[in-house]
């Protein structure tokens, strides 16, 4: 076994190889997997998966890879267990980290404007050093995002299915029951359980499809007034779990 240590300098190669690896993983989904994920997200209609654009496809693929856990583990781990001979050493090291991808709602605290951001998990208050060459250029303090994160030794990256957390998403019939079910004393550790992470991911992505907000975030600069209104709303939200 070859030991590979990833650094922030490997970011572009991680992204490039990650795209190819995700394609391999997605091809292993069965028709039943596709159907089940579609039903989870409310986009399986009349015996077909209804996806309207590339952004919706990205969210579906991201959920199918990381949120869908039919045997207690995600599809990245399934690929590692059953199809590891189809992966090279670099991909195997990526898979070992991808299987532990965790869902998070996180807020940007600062960015260096080039490649690195400091973000904090809204639930656990854990800080992450996030490497993202595009987001670092367009993000701002207070921006709140949701998606899966993959942790490396000294940094984390987004998996790709990232969305802007809006008031409509938080108040949706899909997300609010999950939020309301969390006891205050469970708050910090809630998403450390991958089952809970999958539950929240399912709720958020379902709400996004229902509300037509799959394209609400594309590494672009957002209107400042909109950004302050949503940030203010979340800080003052009556839901006990959202305390920033």
PDB file of C-alpha atoms in Angstrom:
ATOM      1  CA  UNK A   1       0.000   0.000   0.000  1.00  0.00           C
ATOM      2  CA  UNK A   2       1.333   3.416  -0.955  1.00  0.00           C
ATOM      3  CA  UNK A   3       1.076   6.193   1.625  1.00  0.00           C
ATOM      4  CA  UNK A   4      -0.125   9.485   0.139  1.00  0.00           C
ATOM      5  CA  UNK A   5      -0.183  12.635   2.221  1.00  0.00           C
ATOM      6  CA  UNK A   6      -2.400  15.381   0.847  1.00  0.00           C
ATOM      7  CA  UNK A   7      -1.551  19.064   1.269  1.00  0.00           C
ATOM      8  CA  UNK A   8      -3.370  22.200   0.159  1.00  0.00           C
ATOM      9  CA  UNK A   9      -1.037  22.284  -2.853  1.00  0.00           C
ATOM     10  CA  UNK A  10      -2.783  19.128  -4.077  1.00  0.00           C
ATOM     11  CA  UNK A  11      -6.181  20.824  -4.219  1.00  0.00           C
ATOM     12  CA  UNK A  12      -6.476  21.067  -8.015  1.00  0.00           C
ATOM     13  CA  UNK A  13      -5.402  17.467  -8.476  1.00  0.00           C
ATOM     14  CA  UNK A  14      -7.825  16.341  -5.765  1.00  0.00           C
ATOM     15  CA  UNK A  15     -10.612  18.156  -7.583  1.00  0.00           C
ATOM     16  CA  UNK A  16      -9.640  16.759 -10.973  1.00  0.00           C
ATOM     17  CA  UNK A  17      -9.279  13.183  -9.775  1.00  0.00           C
ATOM     18  CA  UNK A  18     -12.332  13.515  -7.558  1.00  0.00           C
ATOM     19  CA  UNK A  19     -14.538  14.293 -10.569  1.00  0.00           C
ATOM     20  CA  UNK A  20     -13.331  11.131 -12.324  1.00  0.00           C
ATOM     21  CA  UNK A  21     -13.758   9.052  -9.177  1.00  0.00           C
ATOM     22  CA  UNK A  22     -17.265  10.353  -8.535  1.00  0.00           C
ATOM     23  CA  UNK A  23     -18.210   9.339 -12.074  1.00  0.00           C
ATOM     24  CA  UNK A  24     -16.982   5.811 -11.365  1.00  0.00           C
ATOM     25  CA  UNK A  25     -18.980   5.671  -8.135  1.00  0.00           C
ATOM     26  CA  UNK A  26     -22.138   6.986  -9.779  1.00  0.00           C
ATOM     27  CA  UNK A  27     -21.962   4.301 -12.465  1.00  0.00           C
ATOM     28  CA  UNK A  28     -22.187   1.658  -9.724  1.00  0.00           C
ATOM     29  CA  UNK A  29     -25.615   2.872  -8.635  1.00  0.00           C
ATOM     30  CA  UNK A  30     -28.305   0.393  -9.574  1.00  0.00           C
ATOM     31  CA  UNK A  31     -31.656   1.354 -11.033  1.00  0.00           C
ATOM     32  CA  UNK A  32     -33.145   0.629  -7.618  1.00  0.00           C
ATOM     33  CA  UNK A  33     -30.590   2.972  -5.981  1.00  0.00           C
ATOM     34  CA  UNK A  34     -31.550   5.724  -8.424  1.00  0.00           C
ATOM     35  CA  UNK A  35     -35.240   5.152  -7.780  1.00  0.00           C
ATOM     36  CA  UNK A  36     -34.796   5.155  -4.000  1.00  0.00           C
ATOM     37  CA  UNK A  37     -32.725   8.362  -3.994  1.00  0.00           C
ATOM     38  CA  UNK A  38     -35.257   9.995  -6.297  1.00  0.00           C
ATOM     39  CA  UNK A  39     -38.050   9.103  -3.907  1.00  0.00           C
ATOM     40  CA  UNK A  40     -36.038  10.372  -0.943  1.00  0.00           C
ATOM     41  CA  UNK A  41     -35.697  13.739  -2.655  1.00  0.00           C
ATOM     42  CA  UNK A  42     -39.221  13.917  -4.064  1.00  0.00           C
ATOM     43  CA  UNK A  43     -38.102  13.865  -7.700  1.00  0.00           C
ATOM     44  CA  UNK A  44     -39.257  10.388  -8.738  1.00  0.00           C
ATOM     45  CA  UNK A  45     -42.437  10.846 -10.744  1.00  0.00           C
ATOM     46  CA  UNK A  46     -44.274   8.435 -13.020  1.00  0.00           C
ATOM     47  CA  UNK A  47     -41.462   5.870 -12.919  1.00  0.00           C
ATOM     48  CA  UNK A  48     -38.813   8.401 -13.896  1.00  0.00           C
ATOM     49  CA  UNK A  49     -36.244  10.661 -12.258  1.00  0.00           C
ATOM     50  CA  UNK A  50     -37.197  14.278 -12.934  1.00  0.00           C
ATOM     51  CA  UNK A  51     -34.111  16.516 -13.062  1.00  0.00           C
ATOM     52  CA  UNK A  52     -34.337  19.869 -14.828  1.00  0.00           C
ATOM     53  CA  UNK A  53     -30.782  21.173 -15.009  1.00  0.00           C
ATOM     54  CA  UNK A  54     -27.118  20.559 -14.256  1.00  0.00           C
ATOM     55  CA  UNK A  55     -27.339  22.051 -10.761  1.00  0.00           C
ATOM     56  CA  UNK A  56     -30.109  19.632  -9.812  1.00  0.00           C
ATOM     57  CA  UNK A  57     -28.056  16.776 -11.218  1.00  0.00           C
ATOM     58  CA  UNK A  58     -25.064  17.832  -9.094  1.00  0.00           C
ATOM     59  CA  UNK A  59     -27.219  17.837  -5.966  1.00  0.00           C
ATOM     60  CA  UNK A  60     -28.752  14.471  -6.802  1.00  0.00           C
ATOM     61  CA  UNK A  61     -25.358  12.874  -7.475  1.00  0.00           C
ATOM     62  CA  UNK A  62     -23.925  14.352  -4.286  1.00  0.00           C
ATOM     63  CA  UNK A  63     -26.797  13.001  -2.197  1.00  0.00           C
ATOM     64  CA  UNK A  64     -26.589   9.594  -3.886  1.00  0.00           C
ATOM     65  CA  UNK A  65     -22.858   9.376  -3.147  1.00  0.00           C
ATOM     66  CA  UNK A  66     -22.793  10.649   0.436  1.00  0.00           C
ATOM     67  CA  UNK A  67     -26.312  10.899   1.898  1.00  0.00           C
ATOM     68  CA  UNK A  68     -27.752   7.617   0.641  1.00  0.00           C
ATOM     69  CA  UNK A  69     -26.763   4.878   3.116  1.00  0.00           C
ATOM     70  CA  UNK A  70     -28.654   1.657   2.273  1.00  0.00           C
ATOM     71  CA  UNK A  71     -26.448  -0.651   4.371  1.00  0.00           C
ATOM     72  CA  UNK A  72     -25.202   1.824   6.944  1.00  0.00           C
ATOM     73  CA  UNK A  73     -22.468   3.304   4.765  1.00  0.00           C
ATOM     74  CA  UNK A  74     -22.315   5.650   1.781  1.00  0.00           C
ATOM     75  CA  UNK A  75     -21.529   4.820  -1.845  1.00  0.00           C
ATOM     76  CA  UNK A  76     -17.928   5.992  -1.518  1.00  0.00           C
ATOM     77  CA  UNK A  77     -17.370   3.294   1.101  1.00  0.00           C
ATOM     78  CA  UNK A  78     -19.244   0.736  -0.991  1.00  0.00           C
ATOM     79  CA  UNK A  79     -16.904   1.453  -3.892  1.00  0.00           C
ATOM     80  CA  UNK A  80     -13.896   1.144  -1.565  1.00  0.00           C
ATOM     81  CA  UNK A  81     -15.150  -2.201  -0.223  1.00  0.00           C
ATOM     82  CA  UNK A  82     -16.329  -3.833  -3.422  1.00  0.00           C
ATOM     83  CA  UNK A  83     -14.580  -2.154  -6.339  1.00  0.00           C
ATOM     84  CA  UNK A  84     -11.192  -1.101  -4.919  1.00  0.00           C
ATOM     85  CA  UNK A  85      -9.378  -2.954  -7.700  1.00  0.00           C
ATOM     86  CA  UNK A  86     -10.779  -0.370 -10.131  1.00  0.00           C
ATOM     87  CA  UNK A  87      -9.026   2.472  -8.248  1.00  0.00           C
ATOM     88  CA  UNK A  88      -5.380   3.503  -8.275  1.00  0.00           C
ATOM     89  CA  UNK A  89      -3.441   4.489  -5.144  1.00  0.00           C
ATOM     90  CA  UNK A  90      -4.454   8.154  -5.357  1.00  0.00           C
ATOM     91  CA  UNK A  91      -8.128   7.263  -5.717  1.00  0.00           C
ATOM     92  CA  UNK A  92      -7.963   4.765  -2.852  1.00  0.00           C
ATOM     93  CA  UNK A  93      -6.614   7.465  -0.551  1.00  0.00           C
ATOM     94  CA  UNK A  94      -9.399   9.799  -1.662  1.00  0.00           C
ATOM     95  CA  UNK A  95     -12.000   7.098  -1.047  1.00  0.00           C
ATOM     96  CA  UNK A  96     -10.708   6.494   2.475  1.00  0.00           C
ATOM     97  CA  UNK A  97     -11.490  10.119   3.237  1.00  0.00           C
ATOM     98  CA  UNK A  98     -14.665  10.393   1.163  1.00  0.00           C
ATOM     99  CA  UNK A  99     -16.317   7.576   3.119  1.00  0.00           C
ATOM    100  CA  UNK A 100     -16.200   9.849   6.183  1.00  0.00           C
ATOM    101  CA  UNK A 101     -17.671  12.896   4.429  1.00  0.00           C
ATOM    102  CA  UNK A 102     -19.961  14.710   6.861  1.00  0.00           C
ATOM    103  CA  UNK A 103     -22.918  16.997   6.280  1.00  0.00           C
ATOM    104  CA  UNK A 104     -22.602  20.506   7.661  1.00  0.00           C
ATOM    105  CA  UNK A 105     -24.319  23.865   7.756  1.00  0.00           C
ATOM    106  CA  UNK A 106     -21.455  26.285   8.081  1.00  0.00           C
ATOM    107  CA  UNK A 107     -20.774  30.003   8.114  1.00  0.00           C
ATOM    108  CA  UNK A 108     -17.852  31.799   6.516  1.00  0.00           C
ATOM    109  CA  UNK A 109     -15.773  33.690   9.086  1.00  0.00           C
ATOM    110  CA  UNK A 110     -13.018  34.940   6.806  1.00  0.00           C
ATOM    111  CA  UNK A 111     -11.345  34.333   3.440  1.00  0.00           C
ATOM    112  CA  UNK A 112      -7.877  35.170   2.168  1.00  0.00           C
ATOM    113  CA  UNK A 113      -9.405  36.043  -1.211  1.00  0.00           C
ATOM    114  CA  UNK A 114      -7.273  33.488  -3.029  1.00  0.00           C
ATOM    115  CA  UNK A 115      -7.770  29.882  -2.010  1.00  0.00           C
ATOM    116  CA  UNK A 116      -8.528  29.455   1.698  1.00  0.00           C
ATOM    117  CA  UNK A 117     -11.477  30.187   3.972  1.00  0.00           C
ATOM    118  CA  UNK A 118     -12.110  29.793   7.674  1.00  0.00           C
ATOM    119  CA  UNK A 119     -15.616  28.475   8.282  1.00  0.00           C
ATOM    120  CA  UNK A 120     -17.456  27.381  11.423  1.00  0.00           C
ATOM    121  CA  UNK A 121     -20.050  24.650  11.781  1.00  0.00           C
ATOM    122  CA  UNK A 122     -23.337  26.217  12.912  1.00  0.00           C
ATOM    123  CA  UNK A 123     -24.226  23.201  15.068  1.00  0.00           C
ATOM    124  CA  UNK A 124     -20.951  22.094  16.673  1.00  0.00           C
ATOM    125  CA  UNK A 125     -19.026  25.395  16.403  1.00  0.00           C
ATOM    126  CA  UNK A 126     -16.057  23.417  15.056  1.00  0.00           C
ATOM    127  CA  UNK A 127     -13.853  25.521  12.779  1.00  0.00           C
ATOM    128  CA  UNK A 128     -12.607  24.245   9.436  1.00  0.00           C
ATOM    129  CA  UNK A 129      -9.897  25.408   7.087  1.00  0.00           C
ATOM    130  CA  UNK A 130     -11.678  25.127   3.751  1.00  0.00           C
ATOM    131  CA  UNK A 131      -9.717  25.086   0.508  1.00  0.00           C
ATOM    132  CA  UNK A 132     -11.730  26.290  -2.481  1.00  0.00           C
ATOM    133  CA  UNK A 133     -10.100  28.468  -5.127  1.00  0.00           C
ATOM    134  CA  UNK A 134     -13.391  29.836  -6.457  1.00  0.00           C
ATOM    135  CA  UNK A 135     -15.313  30.297  -3.228  1.00  0.00           C
ATOM    136  CA  UNK A 136     -12.373  32.053  -1.567  1.00  0.00           C
ATOM    137  CA  UNK A 137     -12.630  34.802  -4.192  1.00  0.00           C
ATOM    138  CA  UNK A 138     -16.383  35.391  -3.908  1.00  0.00           C
ATOM    139  CA  UNK A 139     -17.318  34.508  -0.320  1.00  0.00           C
ATOM    140  CA  UNK A 140     -17.854  37.012   2.468  1.00  0.00           C
ATOM    141  CA  UNK A 141     -18.127  36.927   6.231  1.00  0.00           C
ATOM    142  CA  UNK A 142     -21.551  35.684   7.300  1.00  0.00           C
ATOM    143  CA  UNK A 143     -22.309  33.618   4.191  1.00  0.00           C
ATOM    144  CA  UNK A 144     -24.084  30.421   5.302  1.00  0.00           C
ATOM    145  CA  UNK A 145     -23.797  27.278   3.208  1.00  0.00           C
ATOM    146  CA  UNK A 146     -24.799  23.632   3.487  1.00  0.00           C
ATOM    147  CA  UNK A 147     -23.205  20.536   2.012  1.00  0.00           C
ATOM    148  CA  UNK A 148     -20.877  17.629   2.581  1.00  0.00           C
ATOM    149  CA  UNK A 149     -17.269  18.249   3.628  1.00  0.00           C
ATOM    150  CA  UNK A 150     -14.336  15.876   3.173  1.00  0.00           C
ATOM    151  CA  UNK A 151     -11.560  16.268   5.739  1.00  0.00           C
ATOM    152  CA  UNK A 152      -7.874  15.883   4.989  1.00  0.00           C
ATOM    153  CA  UNK A 153      -4.999  16.216   7.480  1.00  0.00           C
ATOM    154  CA  UNK A 154      -4.893  20.011   7.638  1.00  0.00           C
ATOM    155  CA  UNK A 155      -7.822  21.178   5.526  1.00  0.00           C
ATOM    156  CA  UNK A 156     -11.273  20.269   4.194  1.00  0.00           C
ATOM    157  CA  UNK A 157     -12.955  20.552   0.801  1.00  0.00           C
ATOM    158  CA  UNK A 158     -16.573  20.716  -0.357  1.00  0.00           C
ATOM    159  CA  UNK A 159     -17.928  17.735  -2.252  1.00  0.00           C
ATOM    160  CA  UNK A 160     -19.745  19.845  -4.838  1.00  0.00           C
ATOM    161  CA  UNK A 161     -23.393  19.775  -3.787  1.00  0.00           C
ATOM    162  CA  UNK A 162     -23.176  23.079  -1.948  1.00  0.00           C
ATOM    163  CA  UNK A 163     -26.162  25.396  -1.494  1.00  0.00           C
ATOM    164  CA  UNK A 164     -26.853  28.773   0.025  1.00  0.00           C
ATOM    165  CA  UNK A 165     -29.011  28.393   3.140  1.00  0.00           C
ATOM    166  CA  UNK A 166     -32.053  30.615   2.696  1.00  0.00           C
ATOM    167  CA  UNK A 167     -34.932  31.448   4.998  1.00  0.00           C
ATOM    168  CA  UNK A 168     -37.299  29.471   2.757  1.00  0.00           C
ATOM    169  CA  UNK A 169     -35.153  26.357   3.107  1.00  0.00           C
ATOM    170  CA  UNK A 170     -34.976  26.648   6.895  1.00  0.00           C
ATOM    171  CA  UNK A 171     -38.727  27.129   7.199  1.00  0.00           C
ATOM    172  CA  UNK A 172     -39.645  24.378   4.753  1.00  0.00           C
ATOM    173  CA  UNK A 173     -41.843  21.436   5.708  1.00  0.00           C
ATOM    174  CA  UNK A 174     -38.870  19.174   5.033  1.00  0.00           C
ATOM    175  CA  UNK A 175     -36.205  20.892   7.155  1.00  0.00           C
ATOM    176  CA  UNK A 176     -38.134  22.325  10.096  1.00  0.00           C
ATOM    177  CA  UNK A 177     -39.185  18.945  11.588  1.00  0.00           C
ATOM    178  CA  UNK A 178     -35.551  17.778  11.590  1.00  0.00           C
ATOM    179  CA  UNK A 179     -34.421  20.984  13.282  1.00  0.00           C
ATOM    180  CA  UNK A 180     -37.254  20.837  15.819  1.00  0.00           C
ATOM    181  CA  UNK A 181     -36.417  17.243  16.731  1.00  0.00           C
ATOM    182  CA  UNK A 182     -32.944  18.128  18.037  1.00  0.00           C
ATOM    183  CA  UNK A 183     -32.647  18.551  21.803  1.00  0.00           C
ATOM    184  CA  UNK A 184     -30.434  21.392  22.988  1.00  0.00           C
ATOM    185  CA  UNK A 185     -28.076  18.955  24.682  1.00  0.00           C
ATOM    186  CA  UNK A 186     -27.653  17.067  21.395  1.00  0.00           C
ATOM    187  CA  UNK A 187     -26.917  20.162  19.353  1.00  0.00           C
ATOM    188  CA  UNK A 188     -23.128  20.056  19.255  1.00  0.00           C
ATOM    189  CA  UNK A 189     -22.916  16.367  18.403  1.00  0.00           C
ATOM    190  CA  UNK A 190     -26.004  15.946  16.243  1.00  0.00           C
ATOM    191  CA  UNK A 191     -24.235  15.875  12.887  1.00  0.00           C
ATOM    192  CA  UNK A 192     -21.347  13.772  14.164  1.00  0.00           C
ATOM    193  CA  UNK A 193     -23.716  10.837  13.618  1.00  0.00           C
ATOM    194  CA  UNK A 194     -23.721  10.151   9.855  1.00  0.00           C
ATOM    195  CA  UNK A 195     -27.322   8.929  10.070  1.00  0.00           C
ATOM    196  CA  UNK A 196     -28.381  12.363  11.324  1.00  0.00           C
ATOM    197  CA  UNK A 197     -26.279  13.990   8.641  1.00  0.00           C
ATOM    198  CA  UNK A 198     -28.038  11.928   5.986  1.00  0.00           C
ATOM    199  CA  UNK A 199     -31.407  12.887   7.480  1.00  0.00           C
ATOM    200  CA  UNK A 200     -30.596  16.601   7.340  1.00  0.00           C
ATOM    201  CA  UNK A 201     -29.077  16.305   3.869  1.00  0.00           C
ATOM    202  CA  UNK A 202     -32.232  14.580   2.625  1.00  0.00           C
ATOM    203  CA  UNK A 203     -34.397  17.317   4.160  1.00  0.00           C
ATOM    204  CA  UNK A 204     -32.346  20.220   2.794  1.00  0.00           C
ATOM    205  CA  UNK A 205     -31.950  18.810  -0.712  1.00  0.00           C
ATOM    206  CA  UNK A 206     -35.639  17.816  -0.862  1.00  0.00           C
ATOM    207  CA  UNK A 207     -36.605  21.364   0.113  1.00  0.00           C
ATOM    208  CA  UNK A 208     -34.265  22.801  -2.505  1.00  0.00           C
ATOM    209  CA  UNK A 209     -35.854  20.724  -5.264  1.00  0.00           C
ATOM    210  CA  UNK A 210     -39.345  21.595  -4.074  1.00  0.00           C
ATOM    211  CA  UNK A 211     -38.536  25.321  -3.897  1.00  0.00           C
ATOM    212  CA  UNK A 212     -36.601  25.371  -7.173  1.00  0.00           C
ATOM    213  CA  UNK A 213     -33.457  26.709  -5.466  1.00  0.00           C
ATOM    214  CA  UNK A 214     -30.907  24.243  -6.846  1.00  0.00           C
ATOM    215  CA  UNK A 215     -29.150  27.094  -8.646  1.00  0.00           C
ATOM    216  CA  UNK A 216     -29.079  29.468  -5.671  1.00  0.00           C
ATOM    217  CA  UNK A 217     -25.315  29.180  -5.281  1.00  0.00           C
ATOM    218  CA  UNK A 218     -22.691  29.063  -8.006  1.00  0.00           C
ATOM    219  CA  UNK A 219     -19.557  30.540  -6.464  1.00  0.00           C
ATOM    220  CA  UNK A 220     -20.839  33.952  -7.475  1.00  0.00           C
ATOM    221  CA  UNK A 221     -21.010  37.195  -5.560  1.00  0.00           C
ATOM    222  CA  UNK A 222     -24.442  37.650  -4.014  1.00  0.00           C
ATOM    223  CA  UNK A 223     -26.409  40.808  -3.461  1.00  0.00           C
ATOM    224  CA  UNK A 224     -25.193  42.422  -0.217  1.00  0.00           C
ATOM    225  CA  UNK A 225     -28.689  43.346   0.965  1.00  0.00           C
ATOM    226  CA  UNK A 226     -29.870  39.746   0.482  1.00  0.00           C
ATOM    227  CA  UNK A 227     -26.853  38.425   2.311  1.00  0.00           C
ATOM    228  CA  UNK A 228     -27.405  40.621   5.359  1.00  0.00           C
ATOM    229  CA  UNK A 229     -31.109  39.837   5.509  1.00  0.00           C
ATOM    230  CA  UNK A 230     -30.607  36.065   5.608  1.00  0.00           C
ATOM    231  CA  UNK A 231     -27.697  36.337   8.028  1.00  0.00           C
ATOM    232  CA  UNK A 232     -29.779  38.531  10.328  1.00  0.00           C
ATOM    233  CA  UNK A 233     -32.711  36.149  10.098  1.00  0.00           C
ATOM    234  CA  UNK A 234     -30.650  33.122  11.116  1.00  0.00           C
ATOM    235  CA  UNK A 235     -28.993  34.930  14.010  1.00  0.00           C
ATOM    236  CA  UNK A 236     -32.424  35.898  15.352  1.00  0.00           C
ATOM    237  CA  UNK A 237     -34.184  32.675  14.401  1.00  0.00           C
ATOM    238  CA  UNK A 238     -36.356  31.222  17.133  1.00  0.00           C
ATOM    239  CA  UNK A 239     -35.174  27.715  16.278  1.00  0.00           C
ATOM    240  CA  UNK A 240     -32.880  26.712  19.120  1.00  0.00           C
ATOM    241  CA  UNK A 241     -30.446  24.925  16.816  1.00  0.00           C
ATOM    242  CA  UNK A 242     -29.494  28.001  14.789  1.00  0.00           C
ATOM    243  CA  UNK A 243     -27.332  30.005  17.155  1.00  0.00           C
ATOM    244  CA  UNK A 244     -24.536  31.889  15.413  1.00  0.00           C
TER     245      UNK A 244
END
